[in-house]
Amino acid sequence: MVRTASDFSKPAQEPPDIISPMTLAPLDRQDPHLRVHAVNIFVRDQERALRFFLDQLGFEIAFDARLQTGQRWLAVAPRDGTAVLALVAPRPGSVEYKRIGRPTGVVFVTEDVAAKFREWSTRGVNFRHTPRLRRVNFRGKSPSDPAQAPVWGGVFTRFEDADHNIFELVSFDEVSRAVEAQRRAAAEKLDLERRAAQELEIAKRVQARLFPQTLPSLKTLDYAGTCIQARQVGGDYFDFLDLGRQRLGLVIGDIAGKGIAAALLMANLQANLRSKCAIALAEPRKFLQAVNRLFFSNTTENAYATLVFAEYHDRTRTLRYANCGHLSALLLRRDGTVERLESTATVLGLFEDWDCEIGECRFAAGDLFVLYTDGVTESENDQGEDFGERGLIEGLRRHSKLPPSEMLAEIIKEVQEFGPHEQHDDITLIIARCR
């Protein structure tokens, strides 16, 4: 931090503003931002002066450019970046040239003058004297009565640069306490962020285990699913449930919201589905009603989920399904036609008294069955266009000869390439093909 000597000589009824942390006000058109651009330090040789500030004081180059006049525009700044010193080489004989080697009026503030004194002395910086104690009363003068309580106090010394320009190095009690408080706050913030990152990583691993780890084997159906989360954890859900008696449950869901809250609701929904799936085989309607009751009672009033539950019978190649407010499932027939398995009920979790209808269809060899979330169809390109259901269907047709797992990878790749910017929603997809 840098101040000029005039900051310390003006009488004031309050402590000088040097004890206040330097902050930048937000930009405001009615009150435009204003700060000091640079303080001029007149030197004989810019390169020699530059080496002093870089090598001995540990400063950094703030800017180094050539003006149209050919003059070098050079400035340095301490590592905290709060001040800029322009190193100006004036014309010999000029008024500015005569100011070289005199007090600059520039004061550097640090929380530990002794530490800087030792550090810079070992690098060859010439100090006028060792650090001394300074006490100043509220009028900006040294108190004559030692018993008089000072408003602020600290330690100071003076040093020279390569041109014998004189600078002050000071510390003030309030500054030291403020800096230490800021460091403690920064350390606590860093620790909180580190712990939060660790907890998120653990949550990510836990949630990954909630997705299906094994695929029940079927004779007439090849299938695969994936979820690419926009954040470390998310609210999309897919599952493959072994219902017994040659039947498989295919599930896809989308929890309202994002992040940790959505991930917790996703885990709750998954637990409800798996705990009640024993009754899904005989009575899928009662199964979903039971899941809705549990989800309704275990969540807040504004929590809900869209869901598709589909039960596939391996021997007969039939599918019973319920679409609970979710995007239409797609059935791409081998002859190229597309059937949409649209909503048969409202979303889960908003209403205690809830019911649904069960739809049914039959698969033929070569038919594709596709479940997806809006992270697939709502991916946007630079023109603000959605990938859309049309893009999904075209991609499925392009890669229809591939196995479902490879087709899945190609579709995800196309979605991500279509929307090249940061992913904002989970991308979840299930593809199944009837043998």
Coordinates of C-alpha atoms in Angstrom, one line a residue:
M1 CA 0.0 0.0 0.0
V2 CA 1.4 3.4 -0.9
R3 CA 0.5 6.9 0.5
T4 CA 2.0 10.3 0.1
A5 CA 3.5 12.4 2.9
S6 CA 0.7 14.8 2.9
D7 CA -1.6 12.1 4.2
F8 CA 0.2 12.3 7.6
S9 CA 0.5 16.0 8.1
K10 CA -3.1 17.3 7.9
P11 CA -4.9 17.8 11.2
A12 CA -8.0 15.7 11.6
Q13 CA -10.7 15.0 14.2
E14 CA -10.7 11.3 13.3
P15 CA -7.8 8.8 12.8
P16 CA -6.3 9.2 9.3
D17 CA -7.8 7.1 6.6
I18 CA -4.7 5.0 6.2
I19 CA -6.1 2.5 8.7
S20 CA -9.1 1.8 6.4
P21 CA -8.7 -1.1 4.0
M22 CA -8.4 -0.1 0.4
T23 CA -11.5 -1.1 -1.6
L24 CA -12.8 -0.5 -5.0
A25 CA -16.3 0.9 -5.2
P26 CA -18.7 -0.7 -7.7
L27 CA -19.0 1.0 -11.1
D28 CA -21.8 3.6 -11.2
R29 CA -22.6 5.9 -14.2
Q30 CA -23.8 8.6 -11.7
D31 CA -20.7 8.3 -9.6
P32 CA -17.9 7.1 -11.9
H33 CA -15.0 5.1 -10.5
L34 CA -11.9 7.1 -9.7
R35 CA -8.5 6.0 -8.5
V36 CA -4.9 7.1 -8.7
H37 CA -3.3 5.9 -11.9
A38 CA 0.3 6.3 -10.9
V39 CA 2.8 8.2 -8.8
N40 CA 5.7 9.6 -10.8
I41 CA 9.2 8.7 -9.6
F42 CA 11.9 10.7 -11.4
V43 CA 15.0 8.6 -12.2
R44 CA 18.2 9.0 -14.3
D45 CA 18.1 5.6 -15.9
Q46 CA 14.8 3.7 -16.3
E47 CA 16.5 0.3 -16.7
R48 CA 18.6 0.7 -13.6
A49 CA 15.6 1.9 -11.6
L50 CA 13.6 -1.0 -12.9
R51 CA 16.2 -3.5 -11.7
F52 CA 16.1 -1.9 -8.2
F53 CA 12.4 -2.3 -7.9
L54 CA 12.2 -5.8 -9.4
D55 CA 15.3 -7.4 -7.9
Q56 CA 15.6 -5.6 -4.5
L57 CA 12.1 -4.7 -3.6
G58 CA 10.4 -7.6 -5.3
F59 CA 7.9 -5.5 -7.3
E60 CA 6.4 -6.4 -10.6
I61 CA 6.1 -4.6 -13.9
A62 CA 2.8 -2.8 -14.1
F63 CA 3.2 -1.6 -17.7
D64 CA 6.1 -1.2 -20.2
A65 CA 5.3 0.4 -23.5
R66 CA 6.6 2.9 -26.1
L67 CA 4.7 6.1 -26.7
Q68 CA 4.3 7.6 -30.2
T69 CA 7.0 10.1 -29.2
G70 CA 9.4 7.2 -28.6
Q71 CA 9.5 7.7 -24.9
R72 CA 9.3 4.6 -22.7
W73 CA 6.3 4.4 -20.5
L74 CA 7.4 2.2 -17.6
A75 CA 5.8 1.5 -14.2
V76 CA 6.1 -1.0 -11.4
A77 CA 3.8 -2.1 -8.6
P78 CA 4.1 -4.1 -5.3
R79 CA 2.8 -7.6 -5.5
D80 CA -0.5 -6.7 -3.9
G81 CA -1.1 -4.4 -6.9
T82 CA -2.5 -1.5 -4.8
A83 CA -0.2 1.2 -6.2
V84 CA 1.6 2.0 -9.4
L85 CA 4.9 3.9 -9.6
A86 CA 5.8 5.4 -13.0
L87 CA 9.5 5.5 -13.5
V88 CA 10.1 8.7 -15.4
A89 CA 13.5 9.8 -16.9
P90 CA 13.2 13.6 -17.4
R91 CA 15.3 15.7 -19.6
P92 CA 18.6 16.7 -17.9
G93 CA 18.4 20.3 -16.6
S94 CA 14.6 20.2 -16.3
V95 CA 12.8 21.0 -13.1
E96 CA 11.8 17.4 -12.8
Y97 CA 15.4 16.2 -13.2
K98 CA 16.5 18.4 -10.3
R99 CA 14.0 16.5 -8.1
I100 CA 16.0 13.3 -8.5
G101 CA 17.6 12.2 -5.2
R102 CA 15.2 14.1 -3.0
P103 CA 12.3 12.8 -0.7
T104 CA 9.5 11.5 -3.0
G105 CA 6.7 11.9 -0.4
V106 CA 5.8 8.3 -1.2
V107 CA 5.1 6.1 1.9
F108 CA 4.8 2.3 1.7
V109 CA 2.6 0.7 4.4
T110 CA 3.2 -2.8 5.6
E111 CA 2.1 -4.7 8.7
D112 CA 5.7 -5.6 9.6
V113 CA 8.4 -3.0 9.0
A114 CA 11.1 -5.1 10.7
A115 CA 10.5 -8.0 8.4
K116 CA 10.7 -5.9 5.3
F117 CA 13.7 -4.1 6.7
R118 CA 15.5 -7.4 7.1
E119 CA 14.4 -8.7 3.7
W120 CA 15.3 -5.7 1.7
S121 CA 18.6 -5.1 3.6
T122 CA 19.8 -8.5 2.6
R123 CA 19.1 -7.5 -1.0
G124 CA 21.3 -4.4 -0.7
V125 CA 18.6 -1.7 -0.1
N126 CA 20.1 1.3 1.6
F127 CA 18.1 2.4 4.7
R128 CA 18.6 5.8 6.4
H129 CA 18.1 4.3 9.9
T130 CA 16.8 1.2 11.6
P131 CA 13.0 1.0 12.2
R132 CA 11.8 3.4 14.9
L133 CA 8.7 3.6 17.0
R134 CA 6.3 6.4 16.1
R135 CA 3.2 7.6 18.1
V136 CA 0.8 10.2 16.7
N137 CA -2.2 11.8 18.4
F138 CA -5.5 12.6 16.8
R139 CA -4.2 15.9 15.4
G140 CA -1.5 14.2 13.5
K141 CA 1.3 15.3 15.8
S142 CA 3.7 13.3 18.1
P143 CA 2.4 13.6 21.7
S144 CA 4.6 15.4 24.1
D145 CA 3.1 13.7 27.1
P146 CA 3.9 9.9 27.1
A147 CA 0.8 9.3 29.2
Q148 CA -1.4 10.8 26.5
A149 CA -3.2 7.9 24.7
P150 CA -2.3 7.9 21.1
V151 CA -5.0 7.4 18.4
W152 CA -2.6 5.2 16.4
G153 CA 1.0 4.3 16.4
G154 CA 3.6 2.2 14.6
V155 CA 7.1 1.8 13.3
F156 CA 8.8 3.6 10.4
T157 CA 12.1 3.9 8.5
R158 CA 13.4 5.5 5.3
F159 CA 15.2 4.0 2.4
E160 CA 16.7 5.1 -1.0
D161 CA 16.5 3.7 -4.5
A162 CA 19.3 3.6 -7.0
D163 CA 19.0 7.4 -7.7
H164 CA 18.9 8.2 -3.9
N165 CA 15.2 9.0 -4.1
I166 CA 13.9 8.7 -0.5
F167 CA 10.8 6.7 0.4
E168 CA 9.2 5.9 3.8
L169 CA 8.3 2.4 5.0
V170 CA 5.8 2.4 7.9
S171 CA 3.5 0.2 9.8
F172 CA 0.5 1.2 11.9
D173 CA -1.1 -0.8 14.7
E174 CA -4.5 -0.6 13.2
V175 CA -3.2 -1.6 9.8
S176 CA -1.4 -4.6 11.2
R177 CA -4.5 -5.7 13.1
A178 CA -6.7 -5.2 10.0
V179 CA -4.3 -7.2 7.8
E180 CA -4.1 -10.0 10.3
A181 CA -7.9 -10.1 10.5
Q182 CA -8.1 -10.2 6.7
R183 CA -5.6 -13.0 6.6
R184 CA -7.5 -15.0 9.2
A185 CA -10.8 -14.4 7.3
A186 CA -9.1 -15.5 4.0
A187 CA -7.7 -18.6 5.7
E188 CA -11.1 -19.5 7.1
K189 CA -12.7 -18.9 3.8
L190 CA -10.1 -21.1 2.0
D191 CA -10.6 -23.8 4.6
L192 CA -14.4 -23.7 4.1
E193 CA -14.0 -23.8 0.4
R194 CA -11.6 -26.8 0.7
R195 CA -14.0 -28.7 2.9
A196 CA -16.9 -27.9 0.7
A197 CA -15.0 -29.2 -2.3
Q198 CA -14.1 -32.4 -0.4
E199 CA -17.7 -32.9 0.6
L200 CA -18.9 -32.3 -3.0
E201 CA -16.4 -34.8 -4.2
I202 CA -17.7 -37.3 -1.7
A203 CA -21.3 -36.6 -2.7
K204 CA -20.3 -37.1 -6.3
R205 CA -18.9 -40.5 -5.6
V206 CA -21.9 -41.5 -3.5
Q207 CA -24.3 -40.3 -6.2
A208 CA -22.4 -42.2 -8.9
R209 CA -23.0 -45.4 -6.9
L210 CA -26.8 -44.7 -7.0
F211 CA -26.8 -45.1 -10.8
P212 CA -27.1 -48.7 -12.0
Q213 CA -23.8 -50.7 -11.5
T214 CA -24.9 -53.8 -13.3
L215 CA -27.3 -54.5 -16.2
P216 CA -29.7 -57.4 -15.9
S217 CA -29.3 -59.7 -18.9
L218 CA -32.1 -60.0 -21.4
K219 CA -32.5 -62.2 -24.5
T220 CA -34.5 -59.7 -26.6
L221 CA -33.2 -56.3 -25.6
D222 CA -29.8 -54.6 -25.7
Y223 CA -29.7 -51.4 -23.6
A224 CA -27.4 -48.7 -22.1
G225 CA -27.8 -45.5 -20.1
T226 CA -25.6 -42.6 -18.9
C227 CA -25.8 -39.3 -17.0
I228 CA -23.4 -36.5 -17.7
Q229 CA -23.9 -34.0 -14.8
A230 CA -23.6 -30.3 -15.3
R231 CA -22.2 -29.9 -11.8
Q232 CA -20.5 -32.3 -9.5
V233 CA -23.9 -33.6 -8.4
G234 CA -27.3 -33.2 -10.0
G235 CA -30.9 -34.0 -10.1
D236 CA -31.2 -36.3 -13.2
Y237 CA -31.8 -40.0 -12.5
F238 CA -31.9 -43.2 -14.5
D239 CA -32.1 -46.8 -13.4
F240 CA -32.6 -50.4 -14.5
L241 CA -34.6 -52.5 -12.1
D242 CA -34.6 -56.3 -12.1
L243 CA -38.3 -57.0 -11.6
G244 CA -38.0 -60.8 -11.9
R245 CA -39.8 -63.2 -14.1
Q246 CA -38.0 -61.9 -17.2
R247 CA -39.0 -58.3 -16.7
L248 CA -36.9 -55.2 -16.6
G249 CA -37.8 -51.7 -15.3
L250 CA -36.3 -48.8 -17.2
V251 CA -36.5 -45.5 -15.3
I252 CA -35.6 -42.0 -16.1
G253 CA -36.3 -38.9 -14.0
D254 CA -35.6 -35.2 -13.6
I255 CA -35.7 -33.5 -10.2
A256 CA -36.8 -29.8 -10.1
G257 CA -33.7 -27.8 -9.2
K258 CA -30.0 -28.3 -9.4
G259 CA -27.0 -29.0 -7.2
I260 CA -27.0 -30.6 -3.7
A261 CA -30.7 -30.0 -3.1
A262 CA -31.7 -31.8 -6.3
A263 CA -29.2 -34.6 -5.6
L264 CA -30.7 -35.3 -2.2
L265 CA -34.2 -35.5 -3.8
M266 CA -32.9 -37.7 -6.5
A267 CA -31.5 -40.1 -3.8
N268 CA -34.8 -40.0 -2.1
L269 CA -36.7 -40.8 -5.2
Q270 CA -34.3 -43.7 -6.1
A271 CA -34.8 -45.2 -2.6
N272 CA -38.6 -45.0 -2.9
L273 CA -38.6 -46.7 -6.3
R274 CA -36.3 -49.5 -5.3
S275 CA -38.1 -50.1 -2.0
K276 CA -41.4 -50.4 -3.7
C277 CA -40.5 -52.1 -6.9
A278 CA -41.6 -55.5 -5.6
I279 CA -45.2 -54.5 -6.4
A280 CA -44.4 -53.1 -9.8
L281 CA -44.7 -56.4 -11.6
A282 CA -48.3 -57.1 -10.6
E283 CA -49.6 -53.6 -10.2
P284 CA -47.5 -50.8 -11.8
R285 CA -50.2 -48.3 -11.1
K286 CA -50.2 -49.0 -7.3
F287 CA -46.5 -49.1 -7.4
L288 CA -46.2 -45.5 -8.7
Q289 CA -49.0 -44.3 -6.4
A290 CA -46.9 -45.7 -3.4
V291 CA -43.8 -44.0 -4.8
N292 CA -45.6 -40.7 -5.1
R293 CA -47.0 -40.9 -1.5
L294 CA -43.5 -41.4 -0.1
F295 CA -42.0 -38.7 -2.3
F296 CA -44.8 -36.3 -1.3
S297 CA -44.4 -37.0 2.4
N298 CA -40.6 -36.8 2.4
T299 CA -40.1 -33.5 0.5
T300 CA -41.1 -29.9 0.8
E301 CA -44.3 -28.6 -0.9
N302 CA -42.5 -27.2 -4.0
A303 CA -40.4 -30.3 -4.7
Y304 CA -41.4 -32.5 -7.6
A305 CA -40.0 -34.8 -10.2
T306 CA -40.8 -35.8 -13.8
L307 CA -40.5 -39.6 -14.4
V308 CA -40.9 -42.3 -17.0
F309 CA -41.3 -45.8 -15.6
A310 CA -41.3 -48.6 -18.3
E311 CA -41.6 -52.3 -17.7
Y312 CA -40.3 -54.5 -20.5
H313 CA -41.3 -58.2 -20.7
D314 CA -38.4 -60.1 -22.3
R315 CA -40.4 -63.1 -23.5
T316 CA -43.3 -61.2 -25.2
R317 CA -41.4 -58.0 -26.1
T318 CA -44.2 -55.9 -24.6
L319 CA -43.7 -52.6 -22.8
R320 CA -46.0 -51.2 -20.1
Y321 CA -45.2 -47.6 -19.2
A322 CA -46.3 -44.5 -17.3
N323 CA -45.0 -41.0 -18.3
C324 CA -45.3 -38.7 -15.2
G325 CA -45.0 -35.3 -16.7
H326 CA -41.7 -36.1 -18.5
L327 CA -40.6 -35.5 -22.0
S328 CA -42.1 -38.0 -24.5
A329 CA -40.3 -41.3 -24.8
L330 CA -39.4 -42.2 -28.4
L331 CA -40.0 -45.4 -30.2
L332 CA -38.2 -45.5 -33.5
R333 CA -39.6 -48.3 -35.5
R334 CA -37.4 -50.3 -37.9
D335 CA -39.4 -48.9 -40.8
G336 CA -38.4 -45.3 -39.9
T337 CA -41.6 -44.2 -38.2
V338 CA -41.5 -42.5 -34.8
E339 CA -44.0 -43.1 -32.0
R340 CA -44.1 -40.8 -29.0
L341 CA -45.0 -42.2 -25.6
E342 CA -46.5 -39.0 -24.2
S343 CA -47.5 -38.1 -20.6
T344 CA -50.0 -40.4 -18.9
A345 CA -49.9 -38.6 -15.5
T346 CA -48.8 -35.4 -13.8
V347 CA -45.5 -35.0 -12.0
L348 CA -44.6 -36.9 -8.8
G349 CA -44.5 -35.2 -5.4
L350 CA -46.8 -32.2 -5.8
F351 CA -50.1 -34.0 -4.9
E352 CA -50.8 -36.5 -2.2
D353 CA -53.9 -37.7 -4.1
W354 CA -52.3 -38.8 -7.4
D355 CA -53.1 -41.3 -10.1
C356 CA -51.8 -42.4 -13.5
E357 CA -52.7 -44.4 -16.6
I358 CA -50.6 -47.3 -17.8
G359 CA -49.8 -47.4 -21.5
E360 CA -48.7 -50.4 -23.5
C361 CA -46.9 -51.2 -26.7
R362 CA -45.2 -54.1 -28.4
F363 CA -41.6 -54.1 -29.8
A364 CA -40.4 -55.7 -33.0
A365 CA -36.8 -56.7 -33.8
G366 CA -34.8 -53.6 -34.7
D367 CA -37.0 -51.1 -32.9
L368 CA -35.3 -48.4 -30.8
F369 CA -36.6 -47.2 -27.5
V370 CA -35.2 -43.9 -26.2
L371 CA -35.6 -42.1 -22.8
Y372 CA -33.9 -38.7 -22.2
T373 CA -34.0 -35.5 -20.2
D374 CA -34.1 -31.9 -21.3
G375 CA -30.4 -31.6 -21.0
V376 CA -30.2 -33.4 -24.3
T377 CA -32.9 -31.5 -26.3
E378 CA -32.3 -28.0 -24.7
S379 CA -28.6 -27.8 -25.4
E380 CA -28.1 -24.5 -27.2
N381 CA -25.7 -23.4 -30.0
D382 CA -24.2 -19.9 -30.6
Q383 CA -27.4 -18.9 -32.4
G384 CA -29.6 -19.8 -29.5
E385 CA -31.1 -22.8 -31.3
D386 CA -32.0 -26.0 -29.4
F387 CA -30.6 -29.4 -30.3
G388 CA -34.2 -30.5 -29.9
E389 CA -36.1 -33.7 -30.4
R390 CA -35.5 -33.4 -34.1
G391 CA -31.7 -33.4 -33.6
L392 CA -32.0 -36.4 -31.3
I393 CA -34.0 -38.4 -33.8
E394 CA -31.7 -37.5 -36.7
G395 CA -28.7 -38.6 -34.6
L396 CA -30.4 -41.9 -33.7
R397 CA -31.0 -42.6 -37.3
R398 CA -27.4 -41.7 -38.3
H399 CA -26.0 -44.2 -35.7
S400 CA -28.8 -46.8 -35.9
K401 CA -26.4 -49.6 -36.8
L402 CA -24.2 -49.2 -33.7
P403 CA -24.8 -51.1 -30.5
P404 CA -26.8 -49.0 -27.9
S405 CA -23.7 -48.2 -25.8
E406 CA -21.8 -46.9 -28.8
M407 CA -24.8 -45.0 -30.1
L408 CA -25.1 -43.4 -26.6
A409 CA -21.6 -42.1 -26.8
E410 CA -22.1 -40.7 -30.3
I411 CA -25.3 -38.9 -29.4
I412 CA -23.7 -37.4 -26.2
K413 CA -20.8 -36.2 -28.3
E414 CA -23.1 -34.5 -30.8
V415 CA -25.1 -32.8 -28.1
Q416 CA -21.9 -31.4 -26.5
E417 CA -20.5 -30.3 -29.8
F418 CA -23.8 -28.6 -30.7
G419 CA -23.7 -26.6 -27.5
P420 CA -19.9 -25.8 -27.1
H421 CA -20.4 -23.5 -24.1
E422 CA -20.5 -24.5 -20.4
Q423 CA -23.0 -27.3 -19.8
H424 CA -25.9 -25.9 -17.7
D425 CA -28.1 -29.0 -17.3
D426 CA -27.6 -32.7 -16.7
I427 CA -27.6 -34.8 -19.9
T428 CA -29.2 -38.2 -19.3
L429 CA -30.0 -40.7 -22.0
I430 CA -31.2 -44.4 -22.2
I431 CA -31.2 -46.2 -25.5
A432 CA -32.6 -49.8 -25.9
R433 CA -32.9 -51.9 -29.1
C434 CA -35.0 -54.9 -29.5
R435 CA -33.2 -57.9 -30.9

